[in-house]
Each structure stands twice: as C-alpha cells, then as structure tokens.
PDB file of C-alpha atoms in Angstrom:
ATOM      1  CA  UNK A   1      -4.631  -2.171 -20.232  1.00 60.00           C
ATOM      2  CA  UNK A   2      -3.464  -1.702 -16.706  1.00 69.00           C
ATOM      3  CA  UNK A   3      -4.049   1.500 -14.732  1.00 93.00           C
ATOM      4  CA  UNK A   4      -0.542   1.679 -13.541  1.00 96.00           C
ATOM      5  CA  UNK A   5       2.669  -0.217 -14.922  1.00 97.00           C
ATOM      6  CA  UNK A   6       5.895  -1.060 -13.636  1.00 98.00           C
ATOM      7  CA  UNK A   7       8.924  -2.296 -15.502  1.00 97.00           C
ATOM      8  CA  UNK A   8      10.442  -4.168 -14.957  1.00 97.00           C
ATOM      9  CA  UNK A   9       8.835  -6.877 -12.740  1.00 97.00           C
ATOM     10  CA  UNK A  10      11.681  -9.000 -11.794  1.00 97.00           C
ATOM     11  CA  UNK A  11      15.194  -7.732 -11.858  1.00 97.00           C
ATOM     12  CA  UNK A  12      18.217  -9.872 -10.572  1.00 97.00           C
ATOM     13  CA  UNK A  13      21.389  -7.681 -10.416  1.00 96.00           C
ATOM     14  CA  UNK A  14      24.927  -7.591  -8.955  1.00 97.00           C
ATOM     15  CA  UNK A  15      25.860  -5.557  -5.875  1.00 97.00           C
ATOM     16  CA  UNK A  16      27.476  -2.475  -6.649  1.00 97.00           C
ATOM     17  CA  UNK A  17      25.567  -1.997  -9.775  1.00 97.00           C
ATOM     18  CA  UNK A  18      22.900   0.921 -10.784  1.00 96.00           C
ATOM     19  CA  UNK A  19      19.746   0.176 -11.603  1.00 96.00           C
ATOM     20  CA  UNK A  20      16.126   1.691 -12.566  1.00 97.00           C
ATOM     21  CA  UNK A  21      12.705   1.018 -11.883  1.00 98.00           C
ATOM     22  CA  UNK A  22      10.207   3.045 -14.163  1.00 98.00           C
ATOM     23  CA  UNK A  23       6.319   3.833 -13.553  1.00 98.00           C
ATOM     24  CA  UNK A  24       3.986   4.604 -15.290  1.00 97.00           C
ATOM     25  CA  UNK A  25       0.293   5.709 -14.706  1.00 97.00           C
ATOM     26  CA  UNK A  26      -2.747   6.446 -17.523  1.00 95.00           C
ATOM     27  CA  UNK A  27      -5.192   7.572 -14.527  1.00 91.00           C
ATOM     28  CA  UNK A  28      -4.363  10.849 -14.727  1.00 90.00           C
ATOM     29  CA  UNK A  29      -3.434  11.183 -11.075  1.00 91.00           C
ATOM     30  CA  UNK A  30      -1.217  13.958  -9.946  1.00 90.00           C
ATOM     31  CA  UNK A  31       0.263  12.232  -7.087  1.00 93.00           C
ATOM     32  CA  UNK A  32       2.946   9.130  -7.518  1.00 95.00           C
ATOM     33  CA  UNK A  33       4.556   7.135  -4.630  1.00 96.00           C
ATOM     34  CA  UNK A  34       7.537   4.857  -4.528  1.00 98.00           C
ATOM     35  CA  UNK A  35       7.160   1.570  -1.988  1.00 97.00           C
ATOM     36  CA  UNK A  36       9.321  -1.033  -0.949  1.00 97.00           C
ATOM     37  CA  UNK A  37       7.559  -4.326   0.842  1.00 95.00           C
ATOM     38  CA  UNK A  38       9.371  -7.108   3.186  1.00 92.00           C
ATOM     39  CA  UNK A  39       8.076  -9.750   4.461  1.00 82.00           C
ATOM     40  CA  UNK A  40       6.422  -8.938   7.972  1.00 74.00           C
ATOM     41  CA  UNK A  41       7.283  -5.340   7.574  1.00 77.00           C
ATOM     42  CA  UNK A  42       5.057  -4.256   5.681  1.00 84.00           C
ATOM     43  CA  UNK A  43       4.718  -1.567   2.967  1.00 93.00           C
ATOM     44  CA  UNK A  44       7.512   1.506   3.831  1.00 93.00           C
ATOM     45  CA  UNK A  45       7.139   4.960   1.690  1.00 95.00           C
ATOM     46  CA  UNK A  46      10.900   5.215  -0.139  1.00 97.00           C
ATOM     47  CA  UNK A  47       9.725   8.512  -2.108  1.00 97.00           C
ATOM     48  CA  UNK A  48       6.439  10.475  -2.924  1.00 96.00           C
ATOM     49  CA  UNK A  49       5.869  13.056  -5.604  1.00 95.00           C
ATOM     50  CA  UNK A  50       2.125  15.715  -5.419  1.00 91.00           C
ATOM     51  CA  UNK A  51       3.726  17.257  -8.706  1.00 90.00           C
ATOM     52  CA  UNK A  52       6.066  17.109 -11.576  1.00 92.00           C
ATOM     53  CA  UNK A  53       8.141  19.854  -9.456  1.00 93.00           C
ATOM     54  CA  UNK A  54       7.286  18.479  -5.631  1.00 94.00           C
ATOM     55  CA  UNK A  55       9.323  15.562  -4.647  1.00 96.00           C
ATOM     56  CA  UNK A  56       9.848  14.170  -1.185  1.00 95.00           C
ATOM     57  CA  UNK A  57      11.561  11.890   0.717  1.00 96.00           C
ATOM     58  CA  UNK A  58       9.723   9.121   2.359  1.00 94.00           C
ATOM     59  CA  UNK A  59      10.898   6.840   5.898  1.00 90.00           C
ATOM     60  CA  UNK A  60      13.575   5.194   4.056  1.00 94.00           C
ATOM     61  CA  UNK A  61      15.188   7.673   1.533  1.00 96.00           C
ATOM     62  CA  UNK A  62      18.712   6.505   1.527  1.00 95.00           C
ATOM     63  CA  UNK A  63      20.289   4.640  -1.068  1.00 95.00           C
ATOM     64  CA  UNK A  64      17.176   5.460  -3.261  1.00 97.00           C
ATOM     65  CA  UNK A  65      16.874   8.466  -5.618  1.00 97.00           C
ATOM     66  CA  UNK A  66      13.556   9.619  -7.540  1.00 97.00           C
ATOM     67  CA  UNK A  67      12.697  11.587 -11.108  1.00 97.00           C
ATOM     68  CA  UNK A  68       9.335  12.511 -12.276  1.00 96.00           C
ATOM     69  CA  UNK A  69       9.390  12.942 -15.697  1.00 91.00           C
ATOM     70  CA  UNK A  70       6.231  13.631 -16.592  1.00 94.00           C
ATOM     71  CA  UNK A  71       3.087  13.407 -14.999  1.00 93.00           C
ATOM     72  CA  UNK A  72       2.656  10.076 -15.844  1.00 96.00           C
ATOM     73  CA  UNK A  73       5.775   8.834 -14.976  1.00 97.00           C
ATOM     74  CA  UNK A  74       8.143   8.545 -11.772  1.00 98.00           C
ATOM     75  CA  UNK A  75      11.423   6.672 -11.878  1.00 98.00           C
ATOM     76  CA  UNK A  76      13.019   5.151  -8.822  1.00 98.00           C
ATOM     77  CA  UNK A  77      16.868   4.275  -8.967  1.00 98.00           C
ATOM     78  CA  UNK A  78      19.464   2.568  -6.941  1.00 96.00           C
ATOM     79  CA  UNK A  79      22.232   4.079  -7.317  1.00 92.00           C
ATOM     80  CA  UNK A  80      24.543   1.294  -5.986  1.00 96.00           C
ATOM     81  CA  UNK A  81      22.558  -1.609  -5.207  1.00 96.00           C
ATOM     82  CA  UNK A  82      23.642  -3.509  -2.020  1.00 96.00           C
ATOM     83  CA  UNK A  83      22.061  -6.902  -0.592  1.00 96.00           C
ATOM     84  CA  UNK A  84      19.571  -5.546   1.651  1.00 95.00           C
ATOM     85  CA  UNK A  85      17.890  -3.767  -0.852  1.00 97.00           C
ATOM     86  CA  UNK A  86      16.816  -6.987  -2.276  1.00 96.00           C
ATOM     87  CA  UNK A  87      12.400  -6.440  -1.805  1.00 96.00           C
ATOM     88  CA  UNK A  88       9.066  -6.410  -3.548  1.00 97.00           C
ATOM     89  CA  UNK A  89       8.527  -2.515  -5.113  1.00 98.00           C
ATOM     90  CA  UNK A  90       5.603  -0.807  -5.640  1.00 98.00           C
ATOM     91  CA  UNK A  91       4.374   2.026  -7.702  1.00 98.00           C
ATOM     92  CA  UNK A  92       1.394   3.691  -6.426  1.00 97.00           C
ATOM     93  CA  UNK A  93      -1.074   6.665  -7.644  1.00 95.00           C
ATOM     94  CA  UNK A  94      -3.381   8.798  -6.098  1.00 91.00           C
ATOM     95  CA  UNK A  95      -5.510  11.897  -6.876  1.00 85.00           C
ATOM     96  CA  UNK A  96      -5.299  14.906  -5.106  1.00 74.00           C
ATOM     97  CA  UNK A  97      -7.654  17.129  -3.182  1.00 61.00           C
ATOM     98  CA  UNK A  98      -9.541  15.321   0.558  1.00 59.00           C
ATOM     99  CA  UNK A  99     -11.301  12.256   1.419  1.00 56.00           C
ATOM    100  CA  UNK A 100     -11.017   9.867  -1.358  1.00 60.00           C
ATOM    101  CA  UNK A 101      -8.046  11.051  -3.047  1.00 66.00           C
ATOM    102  CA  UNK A 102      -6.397   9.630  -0.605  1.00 82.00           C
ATOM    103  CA  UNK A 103      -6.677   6.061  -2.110  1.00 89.00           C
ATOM    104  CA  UNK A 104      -3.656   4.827  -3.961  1.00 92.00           C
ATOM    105  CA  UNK A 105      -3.790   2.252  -6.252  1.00 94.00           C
ATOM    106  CA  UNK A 106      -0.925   0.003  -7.105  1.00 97.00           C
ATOM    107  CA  UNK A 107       1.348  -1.265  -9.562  1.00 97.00           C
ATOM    108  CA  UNK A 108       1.889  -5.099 -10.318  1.00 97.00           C
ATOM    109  CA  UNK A 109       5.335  -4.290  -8.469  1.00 97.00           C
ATOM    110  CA  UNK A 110       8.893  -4.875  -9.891  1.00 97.00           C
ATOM    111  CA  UNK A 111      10.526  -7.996  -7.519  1.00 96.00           C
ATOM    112  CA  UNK A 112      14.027  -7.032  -7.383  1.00 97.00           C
ATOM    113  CA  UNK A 113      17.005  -9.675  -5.879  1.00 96.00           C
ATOM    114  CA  UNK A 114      20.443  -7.849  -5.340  1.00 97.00           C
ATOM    115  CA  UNK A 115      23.335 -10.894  -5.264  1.00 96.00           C
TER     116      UNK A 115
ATOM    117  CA  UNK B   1       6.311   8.280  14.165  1.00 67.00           C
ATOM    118  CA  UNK B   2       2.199   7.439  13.350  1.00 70.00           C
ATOM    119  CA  UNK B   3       1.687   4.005  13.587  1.00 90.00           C
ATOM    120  CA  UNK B   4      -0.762   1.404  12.501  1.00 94.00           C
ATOM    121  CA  UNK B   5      -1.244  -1.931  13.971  1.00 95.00           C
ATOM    122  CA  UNK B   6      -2.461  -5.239  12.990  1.00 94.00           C
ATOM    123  CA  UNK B   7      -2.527  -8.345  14.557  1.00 91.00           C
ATOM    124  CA  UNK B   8      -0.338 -10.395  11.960  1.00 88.00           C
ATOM    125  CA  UNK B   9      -2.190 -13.996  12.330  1.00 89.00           C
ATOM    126  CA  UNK B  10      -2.809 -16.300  10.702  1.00 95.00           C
ATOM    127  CA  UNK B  11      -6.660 -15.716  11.293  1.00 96.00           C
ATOM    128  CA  UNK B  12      -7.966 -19.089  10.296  1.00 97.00           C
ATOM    129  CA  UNK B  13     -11.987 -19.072   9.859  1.00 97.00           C
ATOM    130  CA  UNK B  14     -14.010 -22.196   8.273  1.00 97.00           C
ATOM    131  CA  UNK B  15     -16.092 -20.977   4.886  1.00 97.00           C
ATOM    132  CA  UNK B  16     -19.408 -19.097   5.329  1.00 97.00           C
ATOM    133  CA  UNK B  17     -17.897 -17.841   8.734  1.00 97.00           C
ATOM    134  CA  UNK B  18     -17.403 -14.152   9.691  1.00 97.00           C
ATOM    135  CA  UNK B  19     -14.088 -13.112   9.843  1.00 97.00           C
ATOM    136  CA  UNK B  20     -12.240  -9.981  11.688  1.00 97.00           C
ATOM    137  CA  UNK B  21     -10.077  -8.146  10.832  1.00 98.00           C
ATOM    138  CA  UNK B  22      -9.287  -5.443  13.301  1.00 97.00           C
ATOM    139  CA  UNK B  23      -6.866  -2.392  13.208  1.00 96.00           C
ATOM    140  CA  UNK B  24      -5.642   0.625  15.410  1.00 97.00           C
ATOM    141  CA  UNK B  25      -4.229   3.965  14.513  1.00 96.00           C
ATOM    142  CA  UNK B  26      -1.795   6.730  16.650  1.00 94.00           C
ATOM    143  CA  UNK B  27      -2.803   9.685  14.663  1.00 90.00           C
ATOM    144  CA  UNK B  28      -5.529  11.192  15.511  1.00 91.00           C
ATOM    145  CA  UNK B  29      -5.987  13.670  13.221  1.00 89.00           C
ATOM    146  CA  UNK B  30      -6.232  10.772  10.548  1.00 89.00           C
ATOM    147  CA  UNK B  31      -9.975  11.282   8.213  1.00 89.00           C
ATOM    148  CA  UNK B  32      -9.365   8.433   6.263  1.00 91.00           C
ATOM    149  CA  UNK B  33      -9.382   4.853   6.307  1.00 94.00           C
ATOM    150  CA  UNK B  34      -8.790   1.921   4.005  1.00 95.00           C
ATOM    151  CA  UNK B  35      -8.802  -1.542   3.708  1.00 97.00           C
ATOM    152  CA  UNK B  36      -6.485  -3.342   0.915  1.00 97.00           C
ATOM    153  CA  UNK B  37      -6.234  -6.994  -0.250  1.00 98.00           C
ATOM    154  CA  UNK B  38      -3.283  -8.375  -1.145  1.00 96.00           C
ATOM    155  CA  UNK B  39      -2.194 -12.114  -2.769  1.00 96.00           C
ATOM    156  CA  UNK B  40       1.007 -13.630  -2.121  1.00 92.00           C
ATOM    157  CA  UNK B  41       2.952 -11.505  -4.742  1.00 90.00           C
ATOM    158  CA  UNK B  42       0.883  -9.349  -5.657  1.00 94.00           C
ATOM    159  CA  UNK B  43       0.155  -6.113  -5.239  1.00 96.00           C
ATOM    160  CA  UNK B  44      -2.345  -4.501  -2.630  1.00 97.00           C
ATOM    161  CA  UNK B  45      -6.241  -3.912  -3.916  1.00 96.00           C
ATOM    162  CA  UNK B  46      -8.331  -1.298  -2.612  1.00 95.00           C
ATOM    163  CA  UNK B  47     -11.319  -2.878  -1.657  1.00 96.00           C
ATOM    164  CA  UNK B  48     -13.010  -0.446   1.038  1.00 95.00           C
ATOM    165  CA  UNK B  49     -12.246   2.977   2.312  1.00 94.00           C
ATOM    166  CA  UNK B  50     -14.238   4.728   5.202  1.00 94.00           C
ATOM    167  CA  UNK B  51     -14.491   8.637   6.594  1.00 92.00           C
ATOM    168  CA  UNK B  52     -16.703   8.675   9.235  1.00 93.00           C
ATOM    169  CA  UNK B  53     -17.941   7.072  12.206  1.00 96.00           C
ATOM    170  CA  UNK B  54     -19.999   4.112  12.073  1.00 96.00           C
ATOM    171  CA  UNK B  55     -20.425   0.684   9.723  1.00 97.00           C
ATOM    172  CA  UNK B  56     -19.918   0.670   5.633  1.00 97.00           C
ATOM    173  CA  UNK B  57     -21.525  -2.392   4.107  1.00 97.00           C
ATOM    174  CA  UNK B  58     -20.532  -2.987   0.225  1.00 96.00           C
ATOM    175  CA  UNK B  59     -21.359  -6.661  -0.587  1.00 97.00           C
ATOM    176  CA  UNK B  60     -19.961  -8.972   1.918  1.00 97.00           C
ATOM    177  CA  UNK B  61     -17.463  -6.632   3.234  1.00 98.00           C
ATOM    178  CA  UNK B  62     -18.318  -4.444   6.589  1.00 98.00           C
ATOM    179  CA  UNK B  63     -15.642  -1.230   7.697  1.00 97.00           C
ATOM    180  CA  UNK B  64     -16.552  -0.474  10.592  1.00 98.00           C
ATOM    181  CA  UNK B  65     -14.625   3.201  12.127  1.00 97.00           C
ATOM    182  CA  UNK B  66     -14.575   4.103  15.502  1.00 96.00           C
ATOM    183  CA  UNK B  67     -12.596   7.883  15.610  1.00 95.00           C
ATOM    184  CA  UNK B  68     -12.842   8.090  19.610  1.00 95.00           C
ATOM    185  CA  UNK B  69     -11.324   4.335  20.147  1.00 95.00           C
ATOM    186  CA  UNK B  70      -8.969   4.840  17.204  1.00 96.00           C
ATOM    187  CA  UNK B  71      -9.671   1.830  16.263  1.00 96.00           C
ATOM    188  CA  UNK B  72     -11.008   0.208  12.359  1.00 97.00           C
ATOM    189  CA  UNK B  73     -12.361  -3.239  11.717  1.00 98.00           C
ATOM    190  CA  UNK B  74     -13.335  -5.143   8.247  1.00 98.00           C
ATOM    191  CA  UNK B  75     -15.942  -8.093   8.401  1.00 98.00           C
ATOM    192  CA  UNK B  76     -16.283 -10.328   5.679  1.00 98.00           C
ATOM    193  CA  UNK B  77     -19.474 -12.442   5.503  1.00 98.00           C
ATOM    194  CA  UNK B  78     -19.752 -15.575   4.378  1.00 98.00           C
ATOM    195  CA  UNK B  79     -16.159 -15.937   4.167  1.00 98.00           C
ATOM    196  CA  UNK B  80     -14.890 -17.896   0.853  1.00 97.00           C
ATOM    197  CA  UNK B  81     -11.303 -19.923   0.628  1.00 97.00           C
ATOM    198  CA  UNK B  82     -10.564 -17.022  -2.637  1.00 97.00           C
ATOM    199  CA  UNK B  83     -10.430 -14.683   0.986  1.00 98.00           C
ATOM    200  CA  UNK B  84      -7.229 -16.355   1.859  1.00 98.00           C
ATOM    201  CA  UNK B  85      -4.755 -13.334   1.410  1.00 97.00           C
ATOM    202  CA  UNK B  86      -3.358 -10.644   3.682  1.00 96.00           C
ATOM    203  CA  UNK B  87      -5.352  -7.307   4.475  1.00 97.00           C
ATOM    204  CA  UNK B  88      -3.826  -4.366   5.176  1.00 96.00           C
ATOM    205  CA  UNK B  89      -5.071  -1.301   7.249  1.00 97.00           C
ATOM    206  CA  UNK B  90      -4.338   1.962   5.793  1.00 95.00           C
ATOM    207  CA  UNK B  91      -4.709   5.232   7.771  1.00 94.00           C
ATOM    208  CA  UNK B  92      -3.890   8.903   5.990  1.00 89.00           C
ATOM    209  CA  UNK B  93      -1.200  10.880   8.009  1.00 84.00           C
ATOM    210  CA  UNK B  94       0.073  14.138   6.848  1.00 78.00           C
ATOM    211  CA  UNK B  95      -1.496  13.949   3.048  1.00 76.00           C
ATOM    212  CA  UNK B  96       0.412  10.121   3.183  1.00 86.00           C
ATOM    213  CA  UNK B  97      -0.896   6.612   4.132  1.00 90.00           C
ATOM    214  CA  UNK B  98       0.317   4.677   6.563  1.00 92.00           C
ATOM    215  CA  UNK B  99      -0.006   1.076   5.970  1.00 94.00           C
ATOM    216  CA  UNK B 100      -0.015  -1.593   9.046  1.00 94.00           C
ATOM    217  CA  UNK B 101       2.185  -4.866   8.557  1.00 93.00           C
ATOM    218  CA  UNK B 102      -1.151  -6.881   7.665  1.00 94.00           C
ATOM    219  CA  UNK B 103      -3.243  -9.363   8.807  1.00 96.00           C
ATOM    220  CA  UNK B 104      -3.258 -13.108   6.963  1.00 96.00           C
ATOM    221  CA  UNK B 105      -6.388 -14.784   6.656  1.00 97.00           C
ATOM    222  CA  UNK B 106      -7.224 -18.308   5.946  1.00 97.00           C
ATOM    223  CA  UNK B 107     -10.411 -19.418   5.049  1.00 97.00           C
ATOM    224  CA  UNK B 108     -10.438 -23.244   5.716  1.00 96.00           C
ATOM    225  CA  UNK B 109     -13.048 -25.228   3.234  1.00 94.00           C
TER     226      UNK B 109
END
C-alpha cells in the first residue's frame, strides 16, 4: 500500500462550491504539507503542519483552509472554489529533526478542475 | 523571498549521453539539497538529496553541491529515454523546501 494517499484524485466541481481534499500518511511522519502545482510554476506551499497543534500558512494561503486531524491525516479545503484554483495538489510528508528529515515525499496528487 | 532557479528546457540529450541538470539557490543558510523526478502527472520522487560540499554518486545519478557558488547540479550517466521527465531542485529554507520550476529532459533514442 502507498506511503501517502490522497482522495480524491480527480475532482471536477462548480465555482462557488466547497470542497475537500483529504491526506493521509502511514509513515509515521510528524510533519504534513499542502501543495498546489501549475504548469511552469512550479510546486507553491498552500499550508504546512510540524504537529497536530502547529499549523501554518504557506506563500499562497488565501482561499485555502487546513485541519489536521490526526497525525496521520491533514485536510485541505476550498471554501468557495473559483476558476483559478483549478491545479494539480499535492500531499507531502516529512520527518522531523535536521538533515534528512527534510525530504518530503509525495502523494499521487488529487487533479482538481473548477468550471 | 528565497528562490530557486532552473533552467526550464527542454534539455534534449541522445541515450548513453550525460545529461545536466544544474540549479542555484538565494539562501544561504540552506544545509540541504534535493533532487526530485517527476512524470507528466505524477507526483515528484525523491531520488537524491545532498548536505555537504562535493559529488554524491548513487548508481547513475551524480549531486554535485557547491555551498560557496550556491549553486547544485545532478548528472545522469548513461542517460535512458525512461529519463524523459522533469527534475526539480529542492533547497530547505526556514525548516521548508523550496522547490525550483524544473528542468524537462528528453532523452532522444
């Protein structure tokens, strides 16, 4: 079974509407980030969490809203989906402590079109 | 802002060449560096991570970290046409990573 999960992985909504994009991780990592990709931009941090209780805002907060539920799982939501949030998103996990736990490792991703 | 940069190609190499891949940081107080492969529509791979100065050879991939230029390159050896994907730089910032916008390669049979 995969390390990390994402569900769903393809999403086609209306704008206006909310919607939910779940993680979850069986690597036993503490930290859990939220990423959405675009072509020729890149991968952009929406929202990270270190902790079940530490939860920050990445470069492009807004519009997006986060819950970690349990270590092994961190929730993104759109609260009112609009157009340009249409993207490629990406779970991502990560141990704590120096040097290698900065690696993340990645969900399949959850391809999301907003009409 | 940190930034990472990457020249976005298409780097286009025949098979069994050496290909490139070359990135540079802002931050200098960045200790760690990684290299990710990613497929069209898929998600990024970790496939080599590097702390300190110097070459790290596992298999046919080469990191290669220079702290002083602030600058991080990835050879591949004996490049195969399953290379052809994007590969993303990946420098750690403030306990985050910063990823650059990726470099496509092609390997040409």
């Amino acid at each position: 079974d995969a390390d990390v999960t994402q569900t769903p992985r393809n999403r086609i909504t209306k704008t206006g509407k909310r919607i939910m994009l779940e993680c979850s991780q069986t690597k036993g990592h503490d930290r859990m980030y939220w990423y959405r990709q675009d072509p020729g931009l890149g991968l952009r941090l929406i929202y990270y969490s270190f902790d079940v209780k530490d939860i920050n805002k990445g470069e492009i907060s807004d519009g997006y809203s986060v819950s970690r539920q349990a270590q092994a799982k961190f929730s993104l939501s759109l609260e009112s989906a609009i157009p340009n949030q249409t993207a490629l998103y990406f779970c991502a996990t990560s141990d704590n402590g120096q040097g290698s736990s900065y690696e993340q490792y990645f969900g399949p991703g959850t391809r999301l079109t907003v009409t | 802002q940190k930034e990472v940069e990457q020249n976005s190609g298409p780097l286009s190499v025949p098979e069994g060449a050496i290909a490139s891949l070359n990135c540079t940081y802002s931050d200098r107080g960045s200790q760690s560096f990684f290299w990710y492969r990613q497929y069209s529509g898929k998600s990024p791979e970790l496939i080599m991570s590097i702390y300190s100065n110097g070459d790290k050879e596992d298999g046919r991939f080469t990191a290669q970290l220079n702290k002083a230029s602030q600058y991080v390159s990835l050879l591949i050896r004996d490049s195969q046409p399953s290379d052809s994907a994007t590969y993303l730089c990946a420098v750690n910032s403030s306990y985050k990573l910063i990823f650059g916008s990726g470099t496509r390669l092609l390997v040409r049979p």
